[in-house]
GROMACS .gro file of C-alpha atoms in nm:
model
  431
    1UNK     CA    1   0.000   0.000   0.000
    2UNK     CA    2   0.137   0.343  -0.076
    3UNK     CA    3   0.202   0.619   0.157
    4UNK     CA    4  -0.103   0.827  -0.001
    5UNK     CA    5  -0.351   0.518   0.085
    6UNK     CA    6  -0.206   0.468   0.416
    7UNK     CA    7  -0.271   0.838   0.464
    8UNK     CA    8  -0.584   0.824   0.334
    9UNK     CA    9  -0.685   0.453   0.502
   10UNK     CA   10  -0.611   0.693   0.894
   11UNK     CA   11  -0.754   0.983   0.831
   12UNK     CA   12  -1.117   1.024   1.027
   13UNK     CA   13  -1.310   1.280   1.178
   14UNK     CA   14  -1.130   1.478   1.503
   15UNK     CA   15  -1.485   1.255   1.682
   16UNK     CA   16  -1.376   0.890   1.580
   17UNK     CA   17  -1.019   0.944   1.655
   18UNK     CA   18  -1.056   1.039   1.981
   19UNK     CA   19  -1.235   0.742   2.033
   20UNK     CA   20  -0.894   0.520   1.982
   21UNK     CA   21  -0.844   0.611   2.383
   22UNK     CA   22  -0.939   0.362   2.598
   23UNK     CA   23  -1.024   0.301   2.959
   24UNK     CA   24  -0.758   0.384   3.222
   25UNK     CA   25  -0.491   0.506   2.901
   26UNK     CA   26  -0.297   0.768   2.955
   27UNK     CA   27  -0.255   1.050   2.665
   28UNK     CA   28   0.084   1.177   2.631
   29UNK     CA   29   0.089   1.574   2.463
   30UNK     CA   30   0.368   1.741   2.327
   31UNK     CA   31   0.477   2.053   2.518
   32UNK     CA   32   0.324   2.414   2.409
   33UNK     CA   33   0.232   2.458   2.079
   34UNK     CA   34   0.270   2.096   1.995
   35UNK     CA   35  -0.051   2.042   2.132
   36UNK     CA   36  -0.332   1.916   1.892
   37UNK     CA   37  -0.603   2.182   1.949
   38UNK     CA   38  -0.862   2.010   1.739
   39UNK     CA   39  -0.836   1.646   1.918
   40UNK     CA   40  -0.827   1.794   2.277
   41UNK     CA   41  -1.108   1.989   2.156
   42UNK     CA   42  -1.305   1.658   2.050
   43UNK     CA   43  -1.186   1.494   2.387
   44UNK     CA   44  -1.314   1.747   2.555
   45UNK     CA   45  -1.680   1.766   2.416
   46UNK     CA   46  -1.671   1.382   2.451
   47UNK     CA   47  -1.523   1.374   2.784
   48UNK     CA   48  -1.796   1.237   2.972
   49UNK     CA   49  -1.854   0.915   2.797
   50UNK     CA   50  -1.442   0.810   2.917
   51UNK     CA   51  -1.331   0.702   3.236
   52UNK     CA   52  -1.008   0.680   3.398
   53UNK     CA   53  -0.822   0.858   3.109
   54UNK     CA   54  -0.514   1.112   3.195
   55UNK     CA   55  -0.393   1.370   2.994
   56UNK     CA   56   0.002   1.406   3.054
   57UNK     CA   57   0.160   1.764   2.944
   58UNK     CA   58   0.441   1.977   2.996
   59UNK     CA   59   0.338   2.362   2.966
   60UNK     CA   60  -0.041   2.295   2.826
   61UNK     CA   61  -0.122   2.603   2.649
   62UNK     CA   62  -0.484   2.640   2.590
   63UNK     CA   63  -0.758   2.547   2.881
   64UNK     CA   64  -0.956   2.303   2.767
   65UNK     CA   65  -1.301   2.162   2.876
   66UNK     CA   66  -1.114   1.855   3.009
   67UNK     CA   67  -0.954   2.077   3.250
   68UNK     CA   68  -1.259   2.070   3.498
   69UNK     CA   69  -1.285   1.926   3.862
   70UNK     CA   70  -1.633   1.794   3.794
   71UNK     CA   71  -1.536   1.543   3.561
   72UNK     CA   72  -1.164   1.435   3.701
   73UNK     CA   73  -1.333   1.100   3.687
   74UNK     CA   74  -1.348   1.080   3.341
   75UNK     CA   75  -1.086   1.257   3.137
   76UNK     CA   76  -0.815   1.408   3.447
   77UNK     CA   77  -0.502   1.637   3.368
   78UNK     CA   78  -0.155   1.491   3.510
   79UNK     CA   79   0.118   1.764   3.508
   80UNK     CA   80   0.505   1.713   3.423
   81UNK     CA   81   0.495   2.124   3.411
   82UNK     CA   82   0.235   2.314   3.593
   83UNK     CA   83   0.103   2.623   3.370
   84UNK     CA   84  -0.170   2.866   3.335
   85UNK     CA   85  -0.426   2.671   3.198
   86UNK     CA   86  -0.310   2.386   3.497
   87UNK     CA   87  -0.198   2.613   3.777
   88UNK     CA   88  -0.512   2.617   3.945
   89UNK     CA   89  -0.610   2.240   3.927
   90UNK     CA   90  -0.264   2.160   4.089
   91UNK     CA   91  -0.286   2.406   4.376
   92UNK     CA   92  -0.710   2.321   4.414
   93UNK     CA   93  -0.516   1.898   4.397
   94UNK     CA   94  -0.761   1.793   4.115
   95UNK     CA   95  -0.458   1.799   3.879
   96UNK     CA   96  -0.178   1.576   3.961
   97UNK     CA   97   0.195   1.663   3.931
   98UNK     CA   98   0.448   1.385   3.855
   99UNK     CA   99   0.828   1.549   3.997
  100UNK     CA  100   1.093   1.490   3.728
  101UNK     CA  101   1.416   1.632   3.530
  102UNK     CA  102   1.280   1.745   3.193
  103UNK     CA  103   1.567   1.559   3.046
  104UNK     CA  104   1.453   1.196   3.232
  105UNK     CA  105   1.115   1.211   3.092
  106UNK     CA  106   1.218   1.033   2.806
  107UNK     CA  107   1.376   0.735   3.027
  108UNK     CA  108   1.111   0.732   3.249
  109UNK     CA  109   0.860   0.647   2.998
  110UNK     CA  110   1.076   0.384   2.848
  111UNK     CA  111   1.105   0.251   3.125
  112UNK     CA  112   0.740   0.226   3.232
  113UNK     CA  113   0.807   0.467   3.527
  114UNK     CA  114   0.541   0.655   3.317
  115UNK     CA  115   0.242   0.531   3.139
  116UNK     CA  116   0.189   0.608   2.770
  117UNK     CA  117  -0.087   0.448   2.593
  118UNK     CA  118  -0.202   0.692   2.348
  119UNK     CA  119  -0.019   0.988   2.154
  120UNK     CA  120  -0.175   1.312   2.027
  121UNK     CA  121   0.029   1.579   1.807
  122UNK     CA  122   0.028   1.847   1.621
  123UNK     CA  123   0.236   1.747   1.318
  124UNK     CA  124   0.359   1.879   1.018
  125UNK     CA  125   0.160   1.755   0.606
  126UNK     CA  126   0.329   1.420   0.490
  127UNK     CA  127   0.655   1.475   0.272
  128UNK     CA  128   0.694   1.242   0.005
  129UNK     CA  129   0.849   0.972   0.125
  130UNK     CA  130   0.539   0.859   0.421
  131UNK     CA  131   0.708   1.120   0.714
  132UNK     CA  132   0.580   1.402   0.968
  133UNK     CA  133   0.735   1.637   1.153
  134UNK     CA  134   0.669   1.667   1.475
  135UNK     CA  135   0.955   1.970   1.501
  136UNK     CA  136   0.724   2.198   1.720
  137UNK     CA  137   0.780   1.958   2.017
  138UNK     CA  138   1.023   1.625   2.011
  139UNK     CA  139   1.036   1.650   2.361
  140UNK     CA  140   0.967   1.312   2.588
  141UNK     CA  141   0.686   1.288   2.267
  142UNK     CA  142   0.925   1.029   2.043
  143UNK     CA  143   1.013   0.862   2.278
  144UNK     CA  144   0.610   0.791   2.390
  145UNK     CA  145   0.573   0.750   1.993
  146UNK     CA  146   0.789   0.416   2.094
  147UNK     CA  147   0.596   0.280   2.339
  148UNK     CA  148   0.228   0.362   2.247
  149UNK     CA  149  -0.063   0.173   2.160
  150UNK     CA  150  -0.192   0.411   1.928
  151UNK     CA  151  -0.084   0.727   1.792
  152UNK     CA  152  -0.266   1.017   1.637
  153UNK     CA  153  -0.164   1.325   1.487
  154UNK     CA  154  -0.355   1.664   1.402
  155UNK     CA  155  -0.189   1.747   1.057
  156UNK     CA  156  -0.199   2.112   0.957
  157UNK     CA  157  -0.032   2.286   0.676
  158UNK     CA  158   0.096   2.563   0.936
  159UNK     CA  159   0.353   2.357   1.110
  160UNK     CA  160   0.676   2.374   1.053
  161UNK     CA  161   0.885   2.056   0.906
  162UNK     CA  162   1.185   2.034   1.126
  163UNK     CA  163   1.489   1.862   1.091
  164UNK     CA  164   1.623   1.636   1.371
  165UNK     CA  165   1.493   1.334   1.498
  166UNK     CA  166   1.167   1.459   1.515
  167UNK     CA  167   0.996   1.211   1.292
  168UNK     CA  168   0.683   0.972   1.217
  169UNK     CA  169   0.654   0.746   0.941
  170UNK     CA  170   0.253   0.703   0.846
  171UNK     CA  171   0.323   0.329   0.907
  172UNK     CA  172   0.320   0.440   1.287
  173UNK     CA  173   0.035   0.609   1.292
  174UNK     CA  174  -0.307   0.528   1.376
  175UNK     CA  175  -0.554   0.807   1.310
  176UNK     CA  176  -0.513   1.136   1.165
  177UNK     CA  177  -0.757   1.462   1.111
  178UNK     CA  178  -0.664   1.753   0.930
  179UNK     CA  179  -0.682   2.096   1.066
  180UNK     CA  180  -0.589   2.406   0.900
  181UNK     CA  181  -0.601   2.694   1.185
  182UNK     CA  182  -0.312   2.896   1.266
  183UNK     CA  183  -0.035   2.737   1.506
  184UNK     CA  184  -0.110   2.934   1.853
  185UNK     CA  185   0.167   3.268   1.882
  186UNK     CA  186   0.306   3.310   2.247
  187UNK     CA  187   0.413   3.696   2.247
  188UNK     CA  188   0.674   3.787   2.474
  189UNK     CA  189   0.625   3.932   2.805
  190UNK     CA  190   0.625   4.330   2.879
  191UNK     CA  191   0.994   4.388   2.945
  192UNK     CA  192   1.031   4.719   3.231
  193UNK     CA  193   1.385   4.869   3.373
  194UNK     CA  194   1.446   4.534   3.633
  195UNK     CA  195   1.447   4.315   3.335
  196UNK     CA  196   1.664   4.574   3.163
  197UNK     CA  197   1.917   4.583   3.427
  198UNK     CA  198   1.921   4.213   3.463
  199UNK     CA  199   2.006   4.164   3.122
  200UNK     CA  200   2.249   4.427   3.103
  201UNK     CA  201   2.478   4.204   3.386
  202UNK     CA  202   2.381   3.860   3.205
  203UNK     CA  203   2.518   4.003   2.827
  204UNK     CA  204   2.827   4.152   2.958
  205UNK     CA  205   2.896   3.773   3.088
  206UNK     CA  206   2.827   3.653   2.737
  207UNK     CA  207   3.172   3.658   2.585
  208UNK     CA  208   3.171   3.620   2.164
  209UNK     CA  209   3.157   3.247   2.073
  210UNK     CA  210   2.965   3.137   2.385
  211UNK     CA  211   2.671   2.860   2.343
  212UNK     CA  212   2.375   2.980   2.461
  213UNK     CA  213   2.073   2.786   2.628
  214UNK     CA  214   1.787   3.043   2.711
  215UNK     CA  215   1.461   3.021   2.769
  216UNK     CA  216   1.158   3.246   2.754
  217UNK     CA  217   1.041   3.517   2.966
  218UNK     CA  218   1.093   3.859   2.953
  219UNK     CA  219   1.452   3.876   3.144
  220UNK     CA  220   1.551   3.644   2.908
  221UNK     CA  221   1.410   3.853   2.638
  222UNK     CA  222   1.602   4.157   2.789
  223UNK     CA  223   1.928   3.939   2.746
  224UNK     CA  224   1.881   3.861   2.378
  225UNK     CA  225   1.814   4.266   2.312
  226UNK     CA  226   2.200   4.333   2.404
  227UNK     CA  227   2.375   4.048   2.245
  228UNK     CA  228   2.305   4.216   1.880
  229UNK     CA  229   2.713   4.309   1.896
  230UNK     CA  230   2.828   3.991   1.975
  231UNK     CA  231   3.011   3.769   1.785
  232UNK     CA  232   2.972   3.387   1.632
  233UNK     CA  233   2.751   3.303   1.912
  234UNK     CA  234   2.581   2.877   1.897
  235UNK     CA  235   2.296   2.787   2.066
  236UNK     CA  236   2.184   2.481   2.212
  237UNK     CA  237   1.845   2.527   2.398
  238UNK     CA  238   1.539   2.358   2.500
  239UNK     CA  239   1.331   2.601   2.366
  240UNK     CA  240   1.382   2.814   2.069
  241UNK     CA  241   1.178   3.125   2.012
  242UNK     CA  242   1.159   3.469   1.827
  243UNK     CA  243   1.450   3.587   2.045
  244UNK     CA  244   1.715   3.358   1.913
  245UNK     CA  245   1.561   3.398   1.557
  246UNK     CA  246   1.637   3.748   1.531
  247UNK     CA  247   1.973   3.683   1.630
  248UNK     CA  248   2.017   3.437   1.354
  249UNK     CA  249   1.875   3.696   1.138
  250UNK     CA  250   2.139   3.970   1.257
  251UNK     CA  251   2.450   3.726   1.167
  252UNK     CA  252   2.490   3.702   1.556
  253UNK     CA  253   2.415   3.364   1.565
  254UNK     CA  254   2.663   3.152   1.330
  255UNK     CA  255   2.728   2.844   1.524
  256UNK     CA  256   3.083   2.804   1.358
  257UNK     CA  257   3.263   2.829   1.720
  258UNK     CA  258   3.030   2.492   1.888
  259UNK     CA  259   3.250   2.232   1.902
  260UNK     CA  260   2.935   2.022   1.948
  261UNK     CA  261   2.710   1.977   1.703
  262UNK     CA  262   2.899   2.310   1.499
  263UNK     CA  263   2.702   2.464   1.255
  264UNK     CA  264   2.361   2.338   1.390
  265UNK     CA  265   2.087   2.521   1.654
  266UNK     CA  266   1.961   2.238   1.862
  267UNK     CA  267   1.638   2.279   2.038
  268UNK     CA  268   1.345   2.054   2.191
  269UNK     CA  269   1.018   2.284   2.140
  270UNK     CA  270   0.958   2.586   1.961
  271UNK     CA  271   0.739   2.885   2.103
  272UNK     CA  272   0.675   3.201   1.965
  273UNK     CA  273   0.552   3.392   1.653
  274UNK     CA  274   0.453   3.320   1.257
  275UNK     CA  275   0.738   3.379   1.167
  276UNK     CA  276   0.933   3.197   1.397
  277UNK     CA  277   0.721   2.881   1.307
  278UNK     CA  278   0.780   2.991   0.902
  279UNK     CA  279   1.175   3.010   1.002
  280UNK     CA  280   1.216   2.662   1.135
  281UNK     CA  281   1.017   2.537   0.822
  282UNK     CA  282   1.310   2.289   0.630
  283UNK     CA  283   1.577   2.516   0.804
  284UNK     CA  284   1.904   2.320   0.786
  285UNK     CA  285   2.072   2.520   1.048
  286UNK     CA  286   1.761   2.422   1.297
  287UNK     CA  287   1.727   2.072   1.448
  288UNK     CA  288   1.422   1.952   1.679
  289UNK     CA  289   1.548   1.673   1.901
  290UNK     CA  290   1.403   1.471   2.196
  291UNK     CA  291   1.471   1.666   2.535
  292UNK     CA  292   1.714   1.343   2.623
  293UNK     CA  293   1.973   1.442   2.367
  294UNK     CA  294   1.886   1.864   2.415
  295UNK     CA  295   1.906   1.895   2.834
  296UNK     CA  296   2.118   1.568   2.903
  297UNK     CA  297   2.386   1.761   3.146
  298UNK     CA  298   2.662   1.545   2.973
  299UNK     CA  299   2.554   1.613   2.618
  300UNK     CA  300   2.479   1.981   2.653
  301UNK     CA  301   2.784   2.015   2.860
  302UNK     CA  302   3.032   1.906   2.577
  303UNK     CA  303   2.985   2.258   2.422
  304UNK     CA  304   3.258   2.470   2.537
  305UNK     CA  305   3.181   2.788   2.725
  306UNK     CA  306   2.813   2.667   2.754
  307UNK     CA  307   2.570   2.957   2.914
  308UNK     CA  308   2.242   2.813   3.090
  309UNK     CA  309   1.995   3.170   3.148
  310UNK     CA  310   1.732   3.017   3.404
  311UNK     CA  311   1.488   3.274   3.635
  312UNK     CA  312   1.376   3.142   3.977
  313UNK     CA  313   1.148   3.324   4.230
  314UNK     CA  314   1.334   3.290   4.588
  315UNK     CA  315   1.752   3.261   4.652
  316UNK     CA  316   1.802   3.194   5.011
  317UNK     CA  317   2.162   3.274   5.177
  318UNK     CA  318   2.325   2.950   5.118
  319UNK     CA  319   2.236   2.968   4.721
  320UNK     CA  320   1.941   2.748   4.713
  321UNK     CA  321   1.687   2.799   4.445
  322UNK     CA  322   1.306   2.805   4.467
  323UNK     CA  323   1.213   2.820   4.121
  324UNK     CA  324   0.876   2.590   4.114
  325UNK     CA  325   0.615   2.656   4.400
  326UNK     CA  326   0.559   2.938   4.661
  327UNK     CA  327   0.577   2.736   4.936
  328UNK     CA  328   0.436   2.429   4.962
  329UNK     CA  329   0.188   2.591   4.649
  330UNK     CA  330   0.295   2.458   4.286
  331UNK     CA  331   0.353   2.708   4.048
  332UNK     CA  332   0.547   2.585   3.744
  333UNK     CA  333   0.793   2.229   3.784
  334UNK     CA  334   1.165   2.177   3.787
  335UNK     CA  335   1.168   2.220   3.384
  336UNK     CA  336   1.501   2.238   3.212
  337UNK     CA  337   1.652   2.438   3.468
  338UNK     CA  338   1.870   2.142   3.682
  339UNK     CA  339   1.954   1.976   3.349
  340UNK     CA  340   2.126   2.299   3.211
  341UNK     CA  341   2.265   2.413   3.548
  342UNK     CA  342   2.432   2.083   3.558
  343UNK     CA  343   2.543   2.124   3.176
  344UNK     CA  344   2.688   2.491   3.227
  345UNK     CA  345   2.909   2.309   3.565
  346UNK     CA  346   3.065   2.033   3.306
  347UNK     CA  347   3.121   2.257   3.025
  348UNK     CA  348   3.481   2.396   2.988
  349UNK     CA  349   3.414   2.804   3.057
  350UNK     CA  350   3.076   2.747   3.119
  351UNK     CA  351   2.834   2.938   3.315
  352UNK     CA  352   2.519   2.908   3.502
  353UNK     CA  353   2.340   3.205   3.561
  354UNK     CA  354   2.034   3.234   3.751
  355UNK     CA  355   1.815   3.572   3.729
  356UNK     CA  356   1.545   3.681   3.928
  357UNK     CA  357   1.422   4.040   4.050
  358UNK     CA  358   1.523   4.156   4.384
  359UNK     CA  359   1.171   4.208   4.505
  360UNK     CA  360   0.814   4.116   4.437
  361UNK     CA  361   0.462   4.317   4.528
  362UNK     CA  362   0.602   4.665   4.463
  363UNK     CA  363   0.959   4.606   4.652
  364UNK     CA  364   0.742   4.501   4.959
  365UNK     CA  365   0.929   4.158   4.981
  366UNK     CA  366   1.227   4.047   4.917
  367UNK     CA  367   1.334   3.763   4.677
  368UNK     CA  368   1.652   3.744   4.868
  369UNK     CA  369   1.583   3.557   5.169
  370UNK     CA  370   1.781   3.394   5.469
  371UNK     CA  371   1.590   3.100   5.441
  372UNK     CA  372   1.330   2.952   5.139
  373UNK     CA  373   0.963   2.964   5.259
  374UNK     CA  374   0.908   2.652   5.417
  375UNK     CA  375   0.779   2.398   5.180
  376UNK     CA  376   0.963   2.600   4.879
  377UNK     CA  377   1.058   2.287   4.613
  378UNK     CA  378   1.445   2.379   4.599
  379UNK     CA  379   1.493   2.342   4.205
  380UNK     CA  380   1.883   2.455   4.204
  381UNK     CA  381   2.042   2.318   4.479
  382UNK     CA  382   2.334   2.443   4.686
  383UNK     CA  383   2.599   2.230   4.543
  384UNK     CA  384   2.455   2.312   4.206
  385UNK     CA  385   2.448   2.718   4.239
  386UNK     CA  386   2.653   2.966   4.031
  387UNK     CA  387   2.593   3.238   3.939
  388UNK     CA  388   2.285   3.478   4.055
  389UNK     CA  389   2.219   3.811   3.921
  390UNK     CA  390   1.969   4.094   4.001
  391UNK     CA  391   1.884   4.431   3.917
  392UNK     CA  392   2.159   4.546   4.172
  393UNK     CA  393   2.467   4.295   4.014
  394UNK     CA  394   2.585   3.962   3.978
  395UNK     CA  395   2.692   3.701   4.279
  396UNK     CA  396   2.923   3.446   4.192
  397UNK     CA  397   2.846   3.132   4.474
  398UNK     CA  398   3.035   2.828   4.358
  399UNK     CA  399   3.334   2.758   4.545
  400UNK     CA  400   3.220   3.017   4.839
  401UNK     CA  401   3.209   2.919   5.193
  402UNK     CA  402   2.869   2.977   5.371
  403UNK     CA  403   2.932   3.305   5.460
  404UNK     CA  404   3.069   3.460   5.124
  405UNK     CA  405   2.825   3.343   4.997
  406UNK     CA  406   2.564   3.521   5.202
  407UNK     CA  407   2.756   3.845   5.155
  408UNK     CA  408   2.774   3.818   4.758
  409UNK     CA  409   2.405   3.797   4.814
  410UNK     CA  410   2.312   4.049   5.033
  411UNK     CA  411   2.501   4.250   4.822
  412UNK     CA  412   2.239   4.210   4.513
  413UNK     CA  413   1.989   4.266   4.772
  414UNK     CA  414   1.721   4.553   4.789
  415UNK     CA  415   1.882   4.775   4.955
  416UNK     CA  416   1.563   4.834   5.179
  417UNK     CA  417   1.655   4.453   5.260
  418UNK     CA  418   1.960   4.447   5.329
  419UNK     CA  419   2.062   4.531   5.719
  420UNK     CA  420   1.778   4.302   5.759
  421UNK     CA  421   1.900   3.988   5.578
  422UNK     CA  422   2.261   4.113   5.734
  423UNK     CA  423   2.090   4.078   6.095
  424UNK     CA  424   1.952   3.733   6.006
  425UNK     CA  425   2.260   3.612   5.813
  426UNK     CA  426   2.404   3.697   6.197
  427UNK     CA  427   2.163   3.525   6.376
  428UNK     CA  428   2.237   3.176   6.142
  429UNK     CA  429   2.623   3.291   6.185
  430UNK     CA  430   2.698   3.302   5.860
  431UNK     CA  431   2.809   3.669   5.890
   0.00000   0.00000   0.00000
């Protein structure tokens, strides 16, 4: 049978394919964008007549009827990455949360540490020779792809075919519907004078020829603005957006100095605009890869003078990181963050650099604290620690004893905060 009347033998309405789900499965969804709007949609309408069917996501982007406490029973959200559409559910407990490195999901499903039954993606038209894309999120998706029962894509003309090893042969696949709407844009957040000054300190630590990993926020965003003079930088990311194209664009971006994988962007998932989406499109200098080859800490770490850009939302004295919960509250997940802390620590001139805002609520309370809130998941640990920088400068933590440590802090303080964290660091003696 050719790969036209294989295609054609799959494809079904968005109504029957969501029927190829079955009781107890569990539906593994790309991250972001990757997500198939038009089956969730279907799943959602339908969810009532399922039971005992999880939905498994990093960073869900829409909010879908399925996302609903009264019908947990049937069709129930499980979180790798809490986000706004699953925020609530995890902090109200009727969405679960399964701890993990982003970089492990993949071995943790092949290993049957996590279930995955079913797959549904967004993917890019058929090429010639039977293949998809999947290039807007490889993610821990290939490797479910292995292990399914079933899997069913949402093929629209809008995404993007990626290199890498991002691909599905129509001999894998189950069910497919067609979709033509636009692939969701993420716009970037409103950048103000902290972020500025964040990413002022963060590009002047960016030496020419550097690999970059960054992610996307608006510090981050800040960062990219003032690298437009550097030189030859690579980048190898787990998440590539309209930042690092316009970098590309500006000849800033060349990848000739990576001595891993020279020559070639590597990313995981893709987030961002049109164009950004119309860039990756059978761009040989872009390749989509599963997040255990993009955040492995020993892979990314073989690129010389590696720089990991993470933000975090608490830094107590001793250099531990509370990047996913306030509290004992979940807010977000551990991410990519650990893997490409640990990658910047094994690469040769690397750097890790963590970035947050001194204060929060109108400089009412500081980020800076002697100790994390109790409860506070501790995402970058002590031992891991770098680099942190504010709005007031850049503390440099690994190697420092206790109590340099708490004055390198203190230092990038609020200075409203900062004969008050002295006081405490005094009380703990470690000043």
């Amino acid at each position: 049978m050719s790969n036209k009347e294989q295609y054609a033998q799959r494809r079904m309405s968005a109504f029957d394919a969501v029927h190829n789900v079955k009781t107890g499965e569990t539906i593994v969804v790309p991250a972001g964008v990757g997500e198939p709007p038009t089956l969730l949609t279907a799943l959602s309408e339908q969810r009532r007549d399922f039971h005992d069917v999880k939905v498994s996501q990093v960073l869900p982007i829409r909010e879908y009827g399925y996302f609903d406490p009264e019908t947990v029973e049937n069709v129930r959200h499980v979180a790798y990455f809490f986000s706004g559409p699953s925020r609530t559910g995890g902090q109200e407990g009727w969405i679960d949360f399964i701890p993990a490195y982003f970089w492990e999901l993949p071995t943790l499903i092949n290993r049957n540490l996590i279930p995955a039954d079913v797959v549904f993606s967004m993917a890019s038209p058929m090429e010639e020779h039977g293949y998809f894309s999947l290039g807007l999120a490889a993610d821990y998706t290939m490797a479910a792809i292995q292990k399914a029962r079933a899997i069913v894509l949402e093929v629209n003309p809008n995404v993007p075919f990626a290199y890498g090893n991002c691909h599905v042969r129509i001999s894998q696949v189950t069910a497919l519907v067609e979709s033509e709407e636009p692939v969701m844009e993420v716009g970037l957040p409103r950048i103000g004078p902290v972020q500025e000054a964040i990413g002022k300190y963060v590009a002047d630590m960016i030496p020419d020829g550097a690999t970059l990993q960054i992610g996307y926020g608006g510090i981050p965003d800040a960062v990219v603005m003032q690298l437009i003079d550097k030189h030859d930088l690579g980048v190898h990311t787990e998440m590539v957006g309209d930042g690092i194209m316009c970098l590309v664009e500006a000849g800033v971006v060349t990848n000739r100095k990576k001595n891993y994988n020279p020559d070639k962007m590597v990313a995981t998932f893709a987030l961002g605009s049109k164009k950004l989406y119309q860039f990756m499109d059978r761009n040989p200098a872009l390749e989509m890869h599963p997040v255990d080859f993009t955040n492995d800490p020993a892979l990314a770490g073989k690129n010389d003078n590696l720089i990991a850009i993470n933000g975090t939302m608490q830094v107590d004295l001793i250099g531990q990181c509370g990047s996913e919960s306030l509290g004992c509250v979940p807010y977000s997940g551990t991410g990519g963050q650990a893997d490409f802390v640990h990658a910047a620590n094994r690469s040769n001139g690397g750097k890790a650099i963590i970035v947050l805002p001194s204060t929060a609520k109108n400089d009412t309370i500081s980020r800076i604290v002697p100790t994390l809130t109790p409860g506070t998941h501790v995402t970058t640990t002590k031992n891991d620690v770098n680099y942190v920088v504010t709005e007031f400068g850049r503390a440099q933590l690994r190697g420092k004893t206790a109590k340099q440590r708490a004055l390198e802090l203190i230092n990038i303080a609020h200075p409203n905060f900062r004969q008050e964290l002295t006081e405490q660091a005094r009380r703990m003696k470690i000043a």
